[in-house]
CSV table of C-alpha atoms and ligand atoms in Angstrom, one decimal:
chain,number,residue,atom,x,y,z
A,210,MET,CA,15.7,-5.1,24.9
A,211,ALA,CA,16.8,-7.9,22.6
A,212,THR,CA,19.2,-6.2,20.3
A,213,THR,CA,21.0,-7.4,17.3
A,214,VAL,CA,24.7,-7.7,18.1
A,215,ALA,CA,27.6,-8.9,16.0
A,216,GLY,CA,27.1,-12.6,15.3
A,217,GLY,CA,23.6,-12.9,16.9
A,218,VAL,CA,20.9,-11.5,19.1
A,219,SER,CA,21.2,-10.5,22.7
A,220,PHE,CA,18.3,-11.0,25.1
A,221,GLU,CA,19.8,-8.8,27.8
A,222,LEU,CA,17.6,-5.9,28.9
A,223,THR,CA,19.3,-2.5,29.1
A,224,GLU,CA,20.0,-1.0,32.6
A,225,GLU,CA,17.0,1.3,32.2
A,226,GLN,CA,14.7,-1.5,31.2
A,227,ARG,CA,15.8,-3.6,34.2
A,228,ALA,CA,15.2,-0.7,36.5
A,229,LEU,CA,11.7,-0.1,35.0
A,230,ARG,CA,10.8,-3.8,35.3
A,231,ALA,CA,12.1,-3.9,38.9
A,232,LEU,CA,10.1,-0.8,39.8
A,233,ALA,CA,6.9,-2.4,38.4
A,234,HIS,CA,7.7,-5.7,40.1
A,235,GLU,CA,8.2,-4.0,43.5
A,236,PHE,CA,5.0,-2.1,43.1
A,237,ALA,CA,3.1,-5.3,42.2
A,238,GLU,CA,4.6,-7.2,45.2
A,239,GLN,CA,4.3,-4.5,47.9
A,240,GLU,CA,1.1,-2.6,46.8
A,241,ILE,CA,-1.0,-4.7,44.4
A,242,ARG,CA,-0.7,-8.2,45.9
A,243,PRO,CA,-1.8,-7.4,49.4
A,244,ARG,CA,-5.0,-5.8,48.1
A,245,ALA,CA,-5.7,-8.1,45.1
A,246,ALA,CA,-8.0,-10.7,46.8
A,247,GLY,CA,-10.1,-8.1,48.6
A,248,TYR,CA,-10.4,-5.8,45.5
A,249,ASP,CA,-11.4,-8.9,43.5
A,250,GLU,CA,-14.1,-10.0,45.9
A,251,HIS,CA,-15.6,-6.5,46.2
A,252,GLN,CA,-15.0,-5.4,42.6
A,253,THR,CA,-13.2,-2.4,44.0
A,254,HIS,CA,-12.1,0.2,41.4
A,255,PRO,CA,-8.4,0.5,42.4
A,256,ALA,CA,-8.3,4.3,42.4
A,257,ASP,CA,-5.6,4.3,45.1
A,258,LEU,CA,-3.3,2.0,43.1
A,259,ILE,CA,-3.9,3.9,39.9
A,260,ALA,CA,-2.8,7.1,41.7
A,261,LYS,CA,0.3,5.4,43.0
A,262,ALA,CA,1.2,3.9,39.7
A,263,HIS,CA,0.7,7.3,38.1
A,264,GLU,CA,3.0,8.9,40.7
A,265,LEU,CA,5.7,6.2,40.1
A,266,GLY,CA,5.6,6.8,36.3
A,267,LEU,CA,4.2,3.4,35.5
A,268,MET,CA,1.2,4.8,33.5
A,269,ASN,CA,1.0,6.6,30.2
A,270,VAL,CA,4.6,5.7,29.3
A,271,HIS,CA,4.0,6.0,25.6
A,272,VAL,CA,2.9,9.6,25.6
A,273,PRO,CA,5.4,11.3,23.3
A,274,GLU,CA,8.1,13.6,24.6
A,275,GLU,CA,6.6,16.4,22.6
A,276,GLN,CA,3.6,16.3,24.9
A,277,GLY,CA,5.8,16.0,28.0
A,278,GLY,CA,5.7,12.2,28.2
A,279,LEU,CA,8.5,9.6,28.3
A,280,GLY,CA,7.7,8.5,24.7
A,281,LEU,CA,8.7,4.9,25.6
A,282,PRO,CA,8.2,2.3,22.9
A,283,CYS,CA,5.9,-0.7,23.0
A,284,PHE,CA,8.6,-2.9,24.6
A,285,GLU,CA,8.8,-1.0,27.8
A,286,GLY,CA,5.0,-0.9,28.2
A,287,MET,CA,5.1,-4.7,27.7
A,288,LEU,CA,7.6,-5.1,30.5
A,289,ILE,CA,5.4,-3.1,32.9
A,290,GLY,CA,2.3,-5.0,31.8
A,291,GLU,CA,3.8,-8.4,32.8
A,292,GLU,CA,4.9,-7.3,36.2
A,293,LEU,CA,1.7,-5.5,37.1
A,294,SER,CA,-0.4,-8.5,36.1
A,295,TRP,CA,1.9,-10.8,38.1
A,296,GLY,CA,0.5,-8.7,41.0
A,297,CYS,CA,-3.1,-8.8,39.9
A,298,ALA,CA,-4.5,-8.7,36.3
A,299,GLY,CA,-7.6,-6.8,37.3
A,300,VAL,CA,-5.6,-4.0,38.9
A,301,ALA,CA,-3.1,-4.1,36.1
A,302,VAL,CA,-5.8,-3.6,33.5
A,303,SER,CA,-7.2,-0.7,35.4
A,304,ILE,CA,-3.8,0.9,35.2
A,305,VAL,CA,-2.7,0.0,31.7
A,306,ALA,CA,-6.1,0.5,30.0
A,307,ASN,CA,-4.9,4.1,29.4
A,308,THR,CA,-2.5,2.6,26.9
A,309,LEU,CA,-5.4,1.3,24.9
A,310,GLY,CA,-7.4,4.5,25.3
A,311,ALA,CA,-4.6,6.9,24.4
A,312,ALA,CA,-3.0,4.8,21.6
A,313,PRO,CA,-5.5,6.0,18.9
A,314,VAL,CA,-4.6,9.6,19.8
A,315,ILE,CA,-0.9,8.9,19.8
A,316,LEU,CA,-1.0,6.9,16.6
A,317,ALA,CA,-3.5,9.0,14.6
A,318,GLY,CA,-4.1,12.3,16.3
A,319,SER,CA,-3.0,15.6,14.9
A,320,GLU,CA,-0.4,17.7,16.9
A,321,GLU,CA,-3.4,19.9,18.2
A,322,GLN,CA,-5.3,16.8,19.3
A,323,LYS,CA,-2.3,15.3,21.0
A,324,ALA,CA,-1.6,18.6,22.8
A,325,GLU,CA,-5.2,18.7,24.0
A,326,TRP,CA,-5.8,15.1,25.2
A,327,LEU,CA,-2.4,13.7,26.2
A,328,PRO,CA,-0.8,16.2,28.7
A,329,PRO,CA,-3.7,16.0,31.2
A,330,LEU,CA,-3.1,12.3,31.5
A,331,LEU,CA,0.4,13.1,32.8
A,332,GLU,CA,-0.7,15.8,35.1
A,333,GLU,CA,-3.2,13.7,37.2
A,334,PRO,CA,-4.3,10.1,37.3
A,335,ILE,CA,-7.3,10.5,34.9
A,336,LEU,CA,-8.4,7.6,32.8
A,337,CYS,CA,-9.4,7.2,29.2
A,338,SER,CA,-10.9,4.3,27.4
A,339,PHE,CA,-11.3,2.6,24.0
A,340,GLY,CA,-14.9,2.5,22.8
A,341,LEU,CA,-14.9,-0.1,20.1
A,342,THR,CA,-17.0,-3.1,21.1
A,343,GLU,CA,-20.8,-3.0,20.9
A,344,PRO,CA,-23.5,-5.5,22.0
A,345,ASP,CA,-23.8,-6.8,18.4
A,346,ALA,CA,-20.2,-6.2,17.2
A,347,GLY,CA,-17.3,-7.6,19.1
A,348,SER,CA,-15.0,-9.7,17.0
A,349,ASP,CA,-16.6,-8.3,13.8
A,350,VAL,CA,-15.6,-4.7,14.1
A,351,ALA,CA,-17.0,-3.7,10.7
A,352,ARG,CA,-20.5,-4.4,12.0
A,353,ILE,CA,-20.4,-1.5,14.5
A,354,ARG,CA,-23.8,0.3,14.5
A,355,THR,CA,-23.1,3.5,16.4
A,356,THR,CA,-23.5,6.4,14.0
A,357,ALA,CA,-21.8,9.7,13.7
A,358,VAL,CA,-23.7,12.2,11.5
A,359,ARG,CA,-22.0,15.4,10.4
A,360,GLN,CA,-23.9,18.6,11.3
A,361,GLY,CA,-21.9,21.7,10.5
A,362,ASP,CA,-18.8,21.8,12.7
A,363,ASP,CA,-20.0,18.9,14.8
A,364,TYR,CA,-21.0,15.2,14.6
A,365,VAL,CA,-24.0,13.8,16.4
A,366,LEU,CA,-23.4,10.3,17.8
A,367,ASN,CA,-26.0,7.7,18.7
A,368,GLY,CA,-25.4,4.1,19.7
A,369,SER,CA,-24.2,1.9,22.5
A,370,LYS,CA,-20.9,0.4,23.6
A,371,THR,CA,-20.2,-2.5,25.9
A,372,PHE,CA,-17.3,-4.3,27.6
A,373,ILE,CA,-15.3,-1.1,27.8
A,374,SER,CA,-12.5,-1.2,30.4
A,375,ASN,CA,-12.6,1.8,32.8
A,376,ALA,CA,-15.5,3.5,30.9
A,377,GLY,CA,-17.3,4.1,34.2
A,378,HIS,CA,-14.3,6.2,35.5
A,379,ALA,CA,-12.9,7.6,32.3
A,380,ALA,CA,-12.6,11.3,31.5
A,381,TRP,CA,-12.8,10.6,27.8
A,382,THR,CA,-13.2,7.7,25.4
A,383,VAL,CA,-12.2,7.1,21.8
A,384,VAL,CA,-15.5,6.1,20.2
A,385,PHE,CA,-15.6,4.3,16.9
A,386,ALA,CA,-18.7,5.1,14.9
A,387,LYS,CA,-20.1,4.7,11.4
A,388,THR,CA,-19.9,7.9,9.3
A,389,ASP,CA,-21.0,6.1,6.2
A,390,ALA,CA,-23.1,2.9,6.7
A,391,SER,CA,-22.7,2.0,3.0
A,392,GLN,CA,-18.9,1.6,3.2
A,393,GLY,CA,-18.4,-1.3,5.5
A,394,HIS,CA,-15.1,-1.0,7.3
A,395,HIS,CA,-14.2,2.0,5.2
A,396,GLY,CA,-17.2,3.8,6.7
A,397,LEU,CA,-15.9,3.8,10.3
A,398,SER,CA,-14.4,6.9,12.0
A,399,ALA,CA,-12.9,7.5,15.4
A,400,PHE,CA,-13.7,10.4,17.8
A,401,VAL,CA,-12.4,11.6,21.2
A,402,VAL,CA,-15.5,11.9,23.3
A,403,PRO,CA,-15.5,13.4,26.8
A,404,MET,CA,-17.5,11.1,29.0
A,405,ASP,CA,-19.3,14.0,30.7
A,406,ALA,CA,-20.8,15.1,27.3
A,407,PRO,CA,-24.6,15.4,27.5
A,408,GLY,CA,-26.3,12.3,26.2
A,409,ILE,CA,-23.7,9.8,27.5
A,410,THR,CA,-25.0,7.4,30.1
A,411,VAL,CA,-22.9,4.7,31.7
A,412,GLU,CA,-25.6,2.1,32.0
A,413,LYS,CA,-24.1,-0.9,33.6
A,414,HIS,CA,-21.0,-2.0,35.5
A,415,LEU,CA,-20.5,-5.6,34.3
A,416,ASP,CA,-20.1,-8.3,37.0
A,417,LYS,CA,-17.3,-10.4,35.7
A,418,MET,CA,-15.9,-13.9,36.5
A,419,GLY,CA,-12.3,-12.6,36.8
A,420,GLN,CA,-10.2,-9.4,36.6
A,421,ARG,CA,-13.0,-8.1,38.8
A,422,SER,CA,-11.3,-5.0,40.0
A,423,THR,CA,-11.2,-3.6,36.5
A,424,ASP,CA,-14.3,-1.6,35.9
A,425,THR,CA,-15.9,-3.0,32.7
A,426,SER,CA,-18.9,-1.0,31.7
A,427,ALA,CA,-21.6,-0.5,29.0
A,428,PHE,CA,-22.6,3.0,27.9
A,429,SER,CA,-25.0,4.6,25.5
A,430,LEU,CA,-24.8,7.7,23.4
A,431,GLN,CA,-27.9,9.6,22.6
A,432,GLU,CA,-27.6,12.7,20.4
A,433,VAL,CA,-24.1,13.3,21.7
A,434,ILE,CA,-22.6,16.4,20.0
A,435,VAL,CA,-18.9,16.1,19.3
A,436,PRO,CA,-16.9,18.8,17.6
A,437,ALA,CA,-15.5,17.7,14.2
A,438,ALA,CA,-12.1,18.7,15.6
A,439,ASN,CA,-12.3,15.6,17.8
A,440,ARG,CA,-12.3,13.2,14.8
A,441,LEU,CA,-9.0,11.3,14.6
A,442,GLY,CA,-7.7,11.1,11.0
A,443,GLU,CA,-10.0,11.4,8.1
A,444,GLU,CA,-13.6,10.1,7.8
A,445,GLY,CA,-13.3,6.4,7.1
A,446,ASP,CA,-9.9,5.9,8.9
A,447,GLY,CA,-11.5,4.4,12.0
A,448,PHE,CA,-11.1,0.7,11.2
A,449,LYS,CA,-7.4,1.0,10.5
A,450,ILE,CA,-6.9,3.2,13.6
A,451,ALA,CA,-8.6,0.5,15.6
A,452,MET,CA,-6.5,-2.3,14.1
A,453,GLN,CA,-3.2,-0.3,14.5
A,454,THR,CA,-4.1,0.4,18.1
A,455,LEU,CA,-4.7,-3.3,18.8
A,456,ASP,CA,-1.5,-4.2,17.0
A,457,PHE,CA,0.3,-1.9,19.4
A,458,THR,CA,-1.5,-3.0,22.6
A,459,ARG,CA,-1.6,-6.8,22.0
A,460,PRO,CA,2.0,-7.5,23.0
A,461,GLY,CA,1.4,-5.7,26.3
A,462,THR,CA,-1.8,-7.6,26.9
A,463,ALA,CA,-0.1,-10.8,26.0
A,464,ALA,CA,2.6,-10.0,28.5
A,465,GLY,CA,-0.2,-9.5,31.1
A,466,ALA,CA,-1.1,-13.1,30.4
A,467,VAL,CA,2.5,-14.1,30.9
A,468,GLY,CA,2.4,-12.3,34.3
A,469,VAL,CA,-0.6,-14.3,35.4
A,470,ALA,CA,0.9,-17.6,34.2
A,471,GLN,CA,4.2,-16.7,36.0
A,472,ALA,CA,2.3,-16.0,39.2
A,473,ALA,CA,0.5,-19.4,38.9
A,474,TYR,CA,3.9,-21.1,38.3
A,475,ASP,CA,5.5,-19.4,41.3
A,476,TYR,CA,2.7,-20.5,43.6
A,477,ALA,CA,2.7,-24.1,42.1
A,478,VAL,CA,6.4,-24.6,42.5
A,479,GLU,CA,6.3,-23.3,46.1
A,480,TYR,CA,3.4,-25.5,47.0
A,481,ALA,CA,4.9,-28.6,45.2
A,482,ARG,CA,8.0,-28.3,47.4
A,483,GLU,CA,6.0,-28.1,50.6
A,484,ARG,CA,3.1,-30.5,50.2
A,485,VAL,CA,3.9,-34.1,51.1
A,486,THR,CA,2.1,-37.1,49.8
A,487,PHE,CA,3.3,-40.7,49.9
A,488,ASP,CA,6.2,-39.6,52.1
A,489,VAL,CA,7.7,-37.2,49.6
A,490,PRO,CA,7.0,-33.6,48.5
A,491,ILE,CA,4.6,-33.7,45.5
A,492,ALA,CA,7.3,-32.1,43.4
A,493,MET,CA,9.0,-35.5,43.4
A,494,HIS,CA,6.0,-37.1,41.7
A,495,GLN,CA,6.3,-37.1,37.9
A,496,GLY,CA,2.6,-36.5,37.5
A,497,VAL,CA,3.1,-33.1,39.2
A,498,ASN,CA,6.5,-32.1,38.1
A,499,PHE,CA,5.7,-32.7,34.4
A,500,LEU,CA,2.8,-30.2,34.8
A,501,ILE,CA,5.3,-27.7,36.2
A,502,ALA,CA,8.0,-28.4,33.6
A,503,ASP,CA,5.4,-27.7,30.8
A,504,MET,CA,4.4,-24.5,32.6
A,505,ALA,CA,8.0,-23.3,32.7
A,506,ALA,CA,8.7,-24.0,29.1
A,507,GLU,CA,5.5,-22.5,27.8
A,508,ILE,CA,5.7,-19.3,29.9
A,509,GLU,CA,9.2,-18.7,28.6
A,510,ALA,CA,8.1,-19.3,25.0
A,511,SER,CA,5.2,-16.8,25.6
A,512,ARG,CA,7.5,-14.2,27.0
A,513,LEU,CA,9.9,-14.5,24.1
A,514,LEU,CA,7.0,-14.1,21.6
A,515,CYS,CA,5.9,-11.0,23.5
A,516,TRP,CA,9.3,-9.6,23.4
A,517,GLN,CA,9.7,-10.3,19.7
A,518,ALA,CA,6.3,-8.8,18.8
A,519,ALA,CA,7.0,-5.6,20.8
A,520,TRP,CA,10.4,-5.4,19.2
A,521,MET,CA,9.0,-5.8,15.7
A,522,LEU,CA,6.5,-3.1,16.4
A,523,ASP,CA,9.1,-0.7,17.7
A,524,GLN,CA,11.3,-1.4,14.6
A,525,GLY,CA,8.4,-0.5,12.4
A,526,HIS,CA,7.8,-3.9,10.8
A,527,GLY,CA,4.2,-3.0,9.8
A,528,ARG,CA,1.9,-5.9,9.1
A,529,ARG,CA,4.7,-8.4,9.9
A,530,ALA,CA,4.4,-7.1,13.4
A,531,THR,CA,0.6,-7.7,13.3
A,532,LEU,CA,1.4,-11.3,12.7
A,533,TYR,CA,3.8,-11.5,15.7
A,534,SER,CA,1.4,-9.5,17.9
A,535,SER,CA,-1.2,-12.2,17.2
A,536,PHE,CA,1.3,-15.0,17.8
A,537,ALA,CA,2.1,-13.5,21.2
A,538,LYS,CA,-1.5,-12.8,22.2
A,539,ARG,CA,-2.8,-16.3,21.1
A,540,PHE,CA,0.0,-18.2,22.6
A,541,ALA,CA,0.3,-16.3,25.9
A,542,ALA,CA,-3.4,-16.2,26.5
A,543,ASP,CA,-3.8,-19.9,26.0
A,544,THR,CA,-0.7,-20.6,28.1
A,545,ALA,CA,-2.1,-18.5,30.9
A,546,MET,CA,-5.3,-20.5,30.8
A,547,LYS,CA,-3.4,-23.8,30.8
A,548,ALA,CA,-0.8,-22.8,33.4
A,549,THR,CA,-3.4,-21.5,35.9
A,550,THR,CA,-5.6,-24.6,35.4
A,551,ASP,CA,-2.6,-26.8,36.1
A,552,ALA,CA,-1.7,-24.7,39.1
A,553,VAL,CA,-5.1,-25.4,40.5
A,554,GLN,CA,-4.5,-29.1,39.8
A,555,VAL,CA,-1.2,-29.0,41.7
A,556,PHE,CA,-2.9,-27.5,44.7
A,557,GLY,CA,-5.7,-30.1,44.5
A,558,GLY,CA,-8.7,-29.3,46.7
A,559,TYR,CA,-7.0,-26.3,48.1
A,560,GLY,CA,-6.6,-24.9,44.6
A,561,TYR,CA,-10.4,-24.8,44.2
A,562,ILE,CA,-11.1,-22.7,47.3
A,563,LYS,CA,-10.7,-18.9,47.6
A,564,GLU,CA,-8.4,-19.0,50.6
A,565,TYR,CA,-5.6,-20.0,48.2
A,566,PRO,CA,-4.5,-17.6,45.4
A,567,VAL,CA,-4.7,-19.9,42.3
A,568,GLU,CA,-8.4,-20.1,41.7
A,569,LYS,CA,-8.4,-16.3,41.2
A,570,LEU,CA,-5.6,-16.6,38.7
A,571,MET,CA,-7.6,-19.2,36.8
A,572,ARG,CA,-10.6,-16.9,36.6
A,573,ASP,CA,-8.3,-13.9,35.6
A,574,ALA,CA,-6.6,-16.0,32.9
A,575,LYS,CA,-9.8,-16.7,31.1
A,576,LEU,CA,-10.3,-13.1,30.0
A,577,PHE,CA,-7.0,-13.0,28.2
A,578,GLN,CA,-8.5,-15.5,25.7
A,579,ILE,CA,-11.4,-13.1,25.1
A,580,TYR,CA,-10.5,-9.4,25.2
A,581,GLU,CA,-8.4,-7.5,22.7
A,582,GLY,CA,-9.3,-10.2,20.1
A,583,THR,CA,-10.3,-13.7,21.1
A,584,SER,CA,-7.8,-16.6,20.7
A,585,GLN,CA,-9.9,-17.5,17.6
A,586,ILE,CA,-9.6,-14.0,16.1
A,587,GLN,CA,-5.8,-14.2,16.7
A,588,ARG,CA,-5.7,-17.5,14.7
A,589,LEU,CA,-7.8,-15.8,12.0
A,590,VAL,CA,-5.3,-12.9,11.8
A,591,ILE,CA,-2.4,-15.3,11.7
A,592,ALA,CA,-4.0,-17.4,8.9
A,593,ARG,CA,-4.7,-14.3,6.9
A,594,GLU,CA,-1.2,-13.0,7.3
A,595,ILE,CA,0.1,-16.4,6.1
A,596,PHE,CA,-2.3,-16.8,3.1
A,597,LEU,CA,-3.1,-13.2,2.2
A,598,PRO,CA,-0.1,-11.2,3.5
A,599,ARG,CA,-0.6,-7.4,3.1
A,600,ASP,CA,2.3,-5.1,3.8
B,263,CAA,N1,-3.2,-2.7,10.4
B,263,CAA,C1,-3.6,-1.9,9.4
B,263,CAA,N2,-4.6,-2.2,8.5
B,263,CAA,C2,-5.3,-3.3,8.8
B,263,CAA,C3,-5.0,-4.2,9.8
B,263,CAA,C4,-3.9,-3.9,10.6
B,263,CAA,N3,-3.5,-4.6,11.7
B,263,CAA,N4,-5.8,-5.3,9.8
B,263,CAA,C5,-6.7,-5.0,8.8
B,263,CAA,N5,-6.4,-3.9,8.2
B,263,CAA,C6,-7.0,-3.3,7.0
B,263,CAA,C7,-7.0,-4.3,5.8
B,263,CAA,O1,-5.7,-4.2,5.1
B,263,CAA,C8,-8.1,-3.9,5.0
B,263,CAA,O2,-7.8,-2.7,4.3
B,263,CAA,P1,-8.3,-2.4,2.8
B,263,CAA,O3,-9.8,-2.5,2.8
B,263,CAA,O4,-7.8,-1.1,2.5
B,263,CAA,O5,-7.7,-3.5,2.0
B,263,CAA,C9,-9.1,-3.5,6.1
B,263,CAA,O6,-8.4,-3.1,7.2
B,263,CAA,C10,-10.1,-4.6,6.5
B,263,CAA,O7,-9.4,-5.7,6.9
B,263,CAA,P2,-10.0,-7.2,6.9
B,263,CAA,O8,-10.6,-7.5,5.6
B,263,CAA,O9,-9.0,-8.1,7.5
B,263,CAA,O10,-11.2,-6.9,8.0
B,263,CAA,P3,-12.3,-7.9,8.6
B,263,CAA,O11,-13.6,-7.1,8.7
B,263,CAA,O12,-12.3,-9.2,8.0
B,263,CAA,O13,-11.8,-8.0,10.2
B,263,CAA,C11,-10.5,-8.6,12.1
B,263,CAA,C12,-10.6,-8.2,10.6
B,263,CAA,C13,-9.0,-8.9,12.3
B,263,CAA,C14,-11.3,-9.9,12.4
B,263,CAA,C15,-11.0,-7.5,13.0
B,263,CAA,O14,-12.3,-7.3,12.9
B,263,CAA,C16,-10.6,-7.7,14.4
B,263,CAA,O15,-9.4,-7.4,14.8
B,263,CAA,N6,-11.5,-8.1,15.3
B,263,CAA,C17,-11.2,-8.2,16.7
B,263,CAA,C18,-11.6,-7.0,17.4
B,263,CAA,C19,-11.0,-6.9,18.8
B,263,CAA,O16,-9.8,-7.2,19.1
B,263,CAA,N7,-11.8,-6.3,19.7
B,263,CAA,C20,-11.3,-6.0,21.0
B,263,CAA,C21,-11.8,-4.7,21.5
B,263,CAA,S1,-10.8,-3.9,22.7
B,263,CAA,C22,-10.9,-4.8,24.1
B,263,CAA,O17,-11.3,-5.9,24.2
B,263,CAA,C23,-10.3,-4.2,25.4
B,263,CAA,C24,-11.3,-3.8,26.4
B,263,CAA,O18,-11.4,-2.7,26.8
B,263,CAA,C25,-12.0,-4.9,27.1
């Protein structure tokens, strides 16, 4: 990774990081890309690719060594995220959503909780998910209405969640619920909830514009009994656990946007070299090559922001890293949208039809501006860290 060296900073990856990135790239090229269009069209849950990624060691890389995992830092997960998304963002999210699901347990779980929930993820390709968003509470997390009422050694959960990646296939989900409705964000708590618990109903698989091979589902909880031993941290810790989780995952998600932008750029460059108008390849027209020049510069800037955010998180920079995570997520998501839109423009009419790959990339890019905090929420976080910094 970028390390501080005498007299400056090195952007050289270590040999291990280069090998990991090459492994993820090869998997994306040979396994994900050939299936991407079909899985997108039919909204196929990519169970086969999840199993292969699991076998190759590209999933659950942050599970600590104490629980039998690799214990890799945020930076390595981010490298994997970019490459898998270069293959297909929908498939990539199906694979890396376990990072989001497991992060609250890794960050806030007790040793007993980590020992219970994390090793099974390594043993077989089972999925977990992050149950934060609700029909009436997306950006405004403190408005969550799902309740968790203590009854003896258990809690009883009631409510509904939506837009949850992989919820339809997950073995367990971290559910955020109100344990004290009078306390605003201090009244939220987090629980590990097995998805086969009586009272959980996966209600709807959502039919999305892009990233269609990721299962995105809504589920309800009716009188779901969860042992108090499944609560992560103390009552009231839920909001901070959610924020710290998102700080940890946003550089990887931002890197996914970089992967999509890079794919769009690669296709646009290739096409601009081949397609001839007015007797020259369109790459010779300034109207086209300026689009590509901007793509190249903005993709590189996005990637560097992702690297910096992940590096800061791994160095333990606390709320400064929150700021950089939001820089990366905001800039990379908006770059992916612009780069993919411009790639469609470079392809002209062909760009708009499904036979060519760039219209899918444009649909996939849009979601990066929405999930894990919209581009507007990233600006809000950035502005708050500027004007009201809290370390
Ligand atoms: N780390 C630690 N603590 C944090 C924090 C952070 N990054 N951010 C905030 N906090 C703390 C604050 O210090 C404050 O603590 P005190 O009360 O002790 O002072 C408390 O949390 C409340 O902070 P705010 O006043 O800033 O909270 P807010 O209600 O104004 O909201 C927000 C802040 C940033 C807008 C937040 O609601 C947010 O991040 N919203 C976006 C949610 C989001 O990203 N959802 C995506 C869901 S996951 C997904 O999309 C993936 C999928 O599966 C599809």
